[in-house]
mmCIF file of C-alpha atoms and ligand atoms in Angstrom:
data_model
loop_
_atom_site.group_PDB
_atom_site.id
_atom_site.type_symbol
_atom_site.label_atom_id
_atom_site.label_comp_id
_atom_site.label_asym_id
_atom_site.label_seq_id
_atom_site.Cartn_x
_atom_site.Cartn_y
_atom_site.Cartn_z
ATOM 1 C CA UNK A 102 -20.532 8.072 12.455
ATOM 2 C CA UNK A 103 -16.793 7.763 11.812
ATOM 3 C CA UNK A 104 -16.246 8.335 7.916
ATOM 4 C CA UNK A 105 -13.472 6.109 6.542
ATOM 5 C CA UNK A 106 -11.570 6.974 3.135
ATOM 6 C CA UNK A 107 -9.704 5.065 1.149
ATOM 7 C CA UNK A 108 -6.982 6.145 -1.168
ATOM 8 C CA UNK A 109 -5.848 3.402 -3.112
ATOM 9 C CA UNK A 110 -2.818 3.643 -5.761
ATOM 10 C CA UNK A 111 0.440 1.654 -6.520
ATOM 11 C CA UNK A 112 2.555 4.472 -4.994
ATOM 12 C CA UNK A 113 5.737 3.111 -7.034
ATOM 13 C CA UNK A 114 7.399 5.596 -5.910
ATOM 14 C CA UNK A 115 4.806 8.098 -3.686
ATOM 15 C CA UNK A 116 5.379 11.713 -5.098
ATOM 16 C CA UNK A 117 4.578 15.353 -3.165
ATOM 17 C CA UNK A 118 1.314 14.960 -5.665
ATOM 18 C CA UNK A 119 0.423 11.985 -3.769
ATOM 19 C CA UNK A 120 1.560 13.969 -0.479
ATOM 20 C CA UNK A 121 -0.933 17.080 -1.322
ATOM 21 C CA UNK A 122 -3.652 14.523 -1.784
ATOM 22 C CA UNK A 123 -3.510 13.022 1.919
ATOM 23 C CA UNK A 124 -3.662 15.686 3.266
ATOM 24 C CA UNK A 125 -6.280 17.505 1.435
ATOM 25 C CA UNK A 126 -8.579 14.060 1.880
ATOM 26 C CA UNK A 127 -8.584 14.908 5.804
ATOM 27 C CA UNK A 128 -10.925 17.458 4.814
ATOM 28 C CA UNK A 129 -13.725 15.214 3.942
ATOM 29 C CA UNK A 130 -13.455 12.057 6.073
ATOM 30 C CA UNK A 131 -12.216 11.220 9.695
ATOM 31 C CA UNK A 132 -9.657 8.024 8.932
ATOM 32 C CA UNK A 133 -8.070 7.533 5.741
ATOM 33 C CA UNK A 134 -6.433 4.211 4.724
ATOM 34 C CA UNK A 135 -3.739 4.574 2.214
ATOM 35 C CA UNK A 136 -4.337 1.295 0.687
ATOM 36 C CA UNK A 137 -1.038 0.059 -1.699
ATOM 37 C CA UNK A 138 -2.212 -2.375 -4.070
ATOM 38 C CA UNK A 139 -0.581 -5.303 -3.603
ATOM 39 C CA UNK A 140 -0.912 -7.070 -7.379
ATOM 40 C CA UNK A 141 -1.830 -4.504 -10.339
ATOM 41 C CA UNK A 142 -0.902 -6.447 -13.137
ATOM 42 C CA UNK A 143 3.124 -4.032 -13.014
ATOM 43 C CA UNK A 144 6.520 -4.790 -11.994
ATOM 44 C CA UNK A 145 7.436 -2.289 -9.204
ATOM 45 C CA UNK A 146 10.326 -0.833 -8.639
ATOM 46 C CA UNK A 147 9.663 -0.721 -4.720
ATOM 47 C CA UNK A 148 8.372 -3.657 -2.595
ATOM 48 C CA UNK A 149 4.933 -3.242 -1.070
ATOM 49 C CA UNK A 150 7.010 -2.383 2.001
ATOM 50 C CA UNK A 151 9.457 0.111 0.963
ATOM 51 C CA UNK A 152 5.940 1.809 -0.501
ATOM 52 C CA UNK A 153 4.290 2.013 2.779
ATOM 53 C CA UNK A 154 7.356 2.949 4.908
ATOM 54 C CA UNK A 155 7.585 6.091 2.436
ATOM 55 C CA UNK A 156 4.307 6.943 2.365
ATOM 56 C CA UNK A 157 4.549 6.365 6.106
ATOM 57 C CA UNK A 158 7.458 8.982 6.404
ATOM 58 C CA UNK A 159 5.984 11.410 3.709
ATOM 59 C CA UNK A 160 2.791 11.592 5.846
ATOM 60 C CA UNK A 161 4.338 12.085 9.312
ATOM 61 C CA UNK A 162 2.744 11.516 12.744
ATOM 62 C CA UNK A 163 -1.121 11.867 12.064
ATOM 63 C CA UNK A 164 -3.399 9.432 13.782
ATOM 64 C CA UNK A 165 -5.983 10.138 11.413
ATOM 65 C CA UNK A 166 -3.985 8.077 9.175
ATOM 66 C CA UNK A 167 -3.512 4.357 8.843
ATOM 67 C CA UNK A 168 -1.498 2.585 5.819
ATOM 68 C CA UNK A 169 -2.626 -1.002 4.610
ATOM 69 C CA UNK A 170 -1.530 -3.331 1.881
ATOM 70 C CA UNK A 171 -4.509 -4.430 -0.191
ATOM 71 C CA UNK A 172 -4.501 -7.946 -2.723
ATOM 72 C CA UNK A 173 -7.516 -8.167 -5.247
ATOM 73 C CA UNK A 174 -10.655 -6.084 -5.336
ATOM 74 C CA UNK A 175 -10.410 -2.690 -4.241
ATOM 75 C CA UNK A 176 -14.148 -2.556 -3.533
ATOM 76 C CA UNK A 177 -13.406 -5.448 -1.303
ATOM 77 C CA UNK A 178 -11.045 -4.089 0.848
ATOM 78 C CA UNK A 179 -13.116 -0.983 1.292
ATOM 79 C CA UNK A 180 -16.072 -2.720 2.058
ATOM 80 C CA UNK A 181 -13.667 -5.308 4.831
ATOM 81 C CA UNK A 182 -12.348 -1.818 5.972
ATOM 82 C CA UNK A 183 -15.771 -0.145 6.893
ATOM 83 C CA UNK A 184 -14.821 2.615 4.349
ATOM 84 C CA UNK A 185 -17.712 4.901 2.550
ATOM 85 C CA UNK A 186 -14.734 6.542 -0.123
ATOM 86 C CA UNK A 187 -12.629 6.010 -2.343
ATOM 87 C CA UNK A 188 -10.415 9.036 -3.221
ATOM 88 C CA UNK A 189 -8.473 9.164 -6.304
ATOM 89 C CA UNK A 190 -6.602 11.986 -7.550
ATOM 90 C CA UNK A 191 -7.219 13.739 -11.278
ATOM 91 C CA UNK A 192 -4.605 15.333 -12.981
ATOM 92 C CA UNK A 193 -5.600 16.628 -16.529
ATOM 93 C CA UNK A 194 -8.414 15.118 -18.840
ATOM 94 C CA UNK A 195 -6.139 12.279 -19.682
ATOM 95 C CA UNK A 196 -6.465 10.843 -16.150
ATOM 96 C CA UNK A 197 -10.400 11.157 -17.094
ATOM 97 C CA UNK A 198 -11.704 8.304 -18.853
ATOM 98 C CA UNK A 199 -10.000 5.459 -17.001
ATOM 99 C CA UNK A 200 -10.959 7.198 -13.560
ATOM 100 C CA UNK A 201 -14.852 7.367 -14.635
ATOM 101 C CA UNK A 202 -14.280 3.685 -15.946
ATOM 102 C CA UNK A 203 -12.624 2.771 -12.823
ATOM 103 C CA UNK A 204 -15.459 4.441 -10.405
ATOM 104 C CA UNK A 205 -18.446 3.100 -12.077
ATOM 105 C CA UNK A 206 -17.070 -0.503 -12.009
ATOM 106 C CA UNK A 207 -16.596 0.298 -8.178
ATOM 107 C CA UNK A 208 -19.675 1.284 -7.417
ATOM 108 C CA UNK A 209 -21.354 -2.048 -9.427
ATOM 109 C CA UNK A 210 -19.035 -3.802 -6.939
ATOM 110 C CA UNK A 211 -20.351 -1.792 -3.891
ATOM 111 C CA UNK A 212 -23.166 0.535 -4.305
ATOM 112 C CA UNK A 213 -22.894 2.536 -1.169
ATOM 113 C CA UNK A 214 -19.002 3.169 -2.222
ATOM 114 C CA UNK A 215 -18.500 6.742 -3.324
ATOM 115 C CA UNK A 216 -15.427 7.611 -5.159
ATOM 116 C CA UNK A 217 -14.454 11.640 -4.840
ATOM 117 C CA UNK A 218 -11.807 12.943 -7.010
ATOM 118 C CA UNK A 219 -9.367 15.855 -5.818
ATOM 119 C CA UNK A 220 -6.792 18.140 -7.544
ATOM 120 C CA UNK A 221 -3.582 18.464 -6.390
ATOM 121 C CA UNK A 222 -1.967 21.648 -6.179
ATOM 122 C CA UNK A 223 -1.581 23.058 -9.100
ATOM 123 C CA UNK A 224 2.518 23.187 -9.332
ATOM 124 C CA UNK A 225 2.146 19.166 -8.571
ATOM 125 C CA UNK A 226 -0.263 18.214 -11.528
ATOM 126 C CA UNK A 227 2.831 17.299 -13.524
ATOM 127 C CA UNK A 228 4.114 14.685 -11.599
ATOM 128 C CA UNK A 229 3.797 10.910 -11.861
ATOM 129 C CA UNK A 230 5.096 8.309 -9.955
ATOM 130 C CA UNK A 231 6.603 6.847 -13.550
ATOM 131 C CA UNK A 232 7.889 10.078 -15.197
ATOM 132 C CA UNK A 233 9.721 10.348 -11.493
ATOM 133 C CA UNK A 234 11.355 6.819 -11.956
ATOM 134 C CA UNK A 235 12.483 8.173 -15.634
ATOM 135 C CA UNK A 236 13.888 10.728 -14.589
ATOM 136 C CA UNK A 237 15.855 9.413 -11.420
ATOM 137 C CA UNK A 238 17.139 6.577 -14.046
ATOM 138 C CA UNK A 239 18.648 8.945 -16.239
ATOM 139 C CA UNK A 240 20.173 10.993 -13.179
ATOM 140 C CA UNK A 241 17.463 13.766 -13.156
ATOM 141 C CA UNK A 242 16.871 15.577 -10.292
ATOM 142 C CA UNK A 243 13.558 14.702 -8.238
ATOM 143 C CA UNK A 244 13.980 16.078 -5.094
ATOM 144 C CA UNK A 245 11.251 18.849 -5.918
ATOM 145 C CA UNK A 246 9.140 16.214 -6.389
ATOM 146 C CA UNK A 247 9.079 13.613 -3.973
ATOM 147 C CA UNK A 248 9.930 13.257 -0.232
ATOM 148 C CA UNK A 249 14.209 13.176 0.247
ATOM 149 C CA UNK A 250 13.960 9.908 1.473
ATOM 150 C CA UNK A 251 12.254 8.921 -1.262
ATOM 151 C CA UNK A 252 15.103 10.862 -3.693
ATOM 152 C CA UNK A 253 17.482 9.037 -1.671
ATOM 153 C CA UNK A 254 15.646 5.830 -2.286
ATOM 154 C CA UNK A 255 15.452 6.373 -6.209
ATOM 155 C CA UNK A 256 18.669 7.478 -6.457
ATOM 156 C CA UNK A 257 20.314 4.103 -3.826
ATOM 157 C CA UNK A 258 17.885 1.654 -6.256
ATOM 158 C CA UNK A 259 19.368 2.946 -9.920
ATOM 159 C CA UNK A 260 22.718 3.086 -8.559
ATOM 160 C CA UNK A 261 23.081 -0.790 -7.883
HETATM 161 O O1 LIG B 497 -1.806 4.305 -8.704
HETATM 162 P P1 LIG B 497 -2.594 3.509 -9.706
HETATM 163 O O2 LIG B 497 -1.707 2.466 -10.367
HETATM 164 O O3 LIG B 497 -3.333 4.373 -10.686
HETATM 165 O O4 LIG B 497 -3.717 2.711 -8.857
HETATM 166 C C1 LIG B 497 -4.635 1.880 -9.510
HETATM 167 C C2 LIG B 497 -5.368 1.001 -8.472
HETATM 168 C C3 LIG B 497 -4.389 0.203 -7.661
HETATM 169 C C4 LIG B 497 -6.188 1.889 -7.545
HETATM 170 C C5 LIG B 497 -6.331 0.056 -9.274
HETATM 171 O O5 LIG B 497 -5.608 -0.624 -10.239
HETATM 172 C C6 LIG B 497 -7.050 -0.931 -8.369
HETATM 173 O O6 LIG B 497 -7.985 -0.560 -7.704
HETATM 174 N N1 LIG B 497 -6.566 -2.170 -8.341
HETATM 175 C C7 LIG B 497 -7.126 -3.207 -7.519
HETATM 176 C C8 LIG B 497 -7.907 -4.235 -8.360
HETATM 177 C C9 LIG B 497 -9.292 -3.729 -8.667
HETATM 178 O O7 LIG B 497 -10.101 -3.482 -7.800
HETATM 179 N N2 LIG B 497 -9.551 -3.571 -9.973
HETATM 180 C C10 LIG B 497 -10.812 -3.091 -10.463
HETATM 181 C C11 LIG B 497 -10.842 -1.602 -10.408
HETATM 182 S S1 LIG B 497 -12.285 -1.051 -11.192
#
């Protein structure tokens, strides 16, 4: 049986957290769909597309991989997907609560949906996708953190 993963986030912008934590879910299922989520209630700084051609470029040339928009439920589009898993990264205890919240209301959706958390490195557990944007705003330097064409993206995006 194939096992399908999903990883579901906004990914506005994709950081070398989010990076660490593809990779590392190839360890527990055959295909994983990085699922960006089409309508979370934000205003992005990065179409749906830009997202997935980042997260496209990040990830390089791995067939295990597949990258999908998703609108609405996320238990939906794992269940339309054929996926068994939801993976979603944990950072510190403050990532915690809303996680637990977040994968019990999942599985009420869709039983046989199991969500796994994983830890990113350990030098990545600082970095957000919104402290990123702050600090490319104010002219910070995020190329440790994030792809370069995803620096070069920030930086293109608060220059006009
Ligand atoms: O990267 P984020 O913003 O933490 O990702 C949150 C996301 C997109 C995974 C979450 O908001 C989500 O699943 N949205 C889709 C709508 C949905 O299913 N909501 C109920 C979740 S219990």
């Amino acid at each position: 049986m194939t096992r399908i993963a999903v990883y579901p986030g906004s990914f506005d912008p994709p950081t070398k957290g989010h990076e660490d934590l593809v990779r590392r879910s190839l360890a527990l299922a055959d295909q994983l769909i990085v699922a960006v989520a089409v309508n979370v209630g934000k205003q992005p700084l990065f179409s749906v597309e830009e997202r997935l051609e980042m997260l496209r470029t990040a990830a390089g040339d791995d067939p295990r991989i597949s990258f999908q928009r998703f609108d609405g439920l996320l238990a939906e589009f794992a269940k339309t997907v054929g996926a068994t898993i939801i993976v979603r990264g944990l950072r510190a205890v403050s990532d915690f609560e809303y996680e637990f919240q977040m994968a019990l209301m999942n599985r009420q959706l869709h039983p046989s949906l199991e969500t796994v958390f994983l830890v990113p490195a350990v030098d990545l557990t600082y970095l957000s996708s919104s402290l990123v944007r702050e600090v490319a705003r104010f002219g910070g330097d995020v190329r440790p953190m994030v792809h370069p064409m995803v620096a070069a993206a920030l930086a293109q995006r608060y220059r006009s």
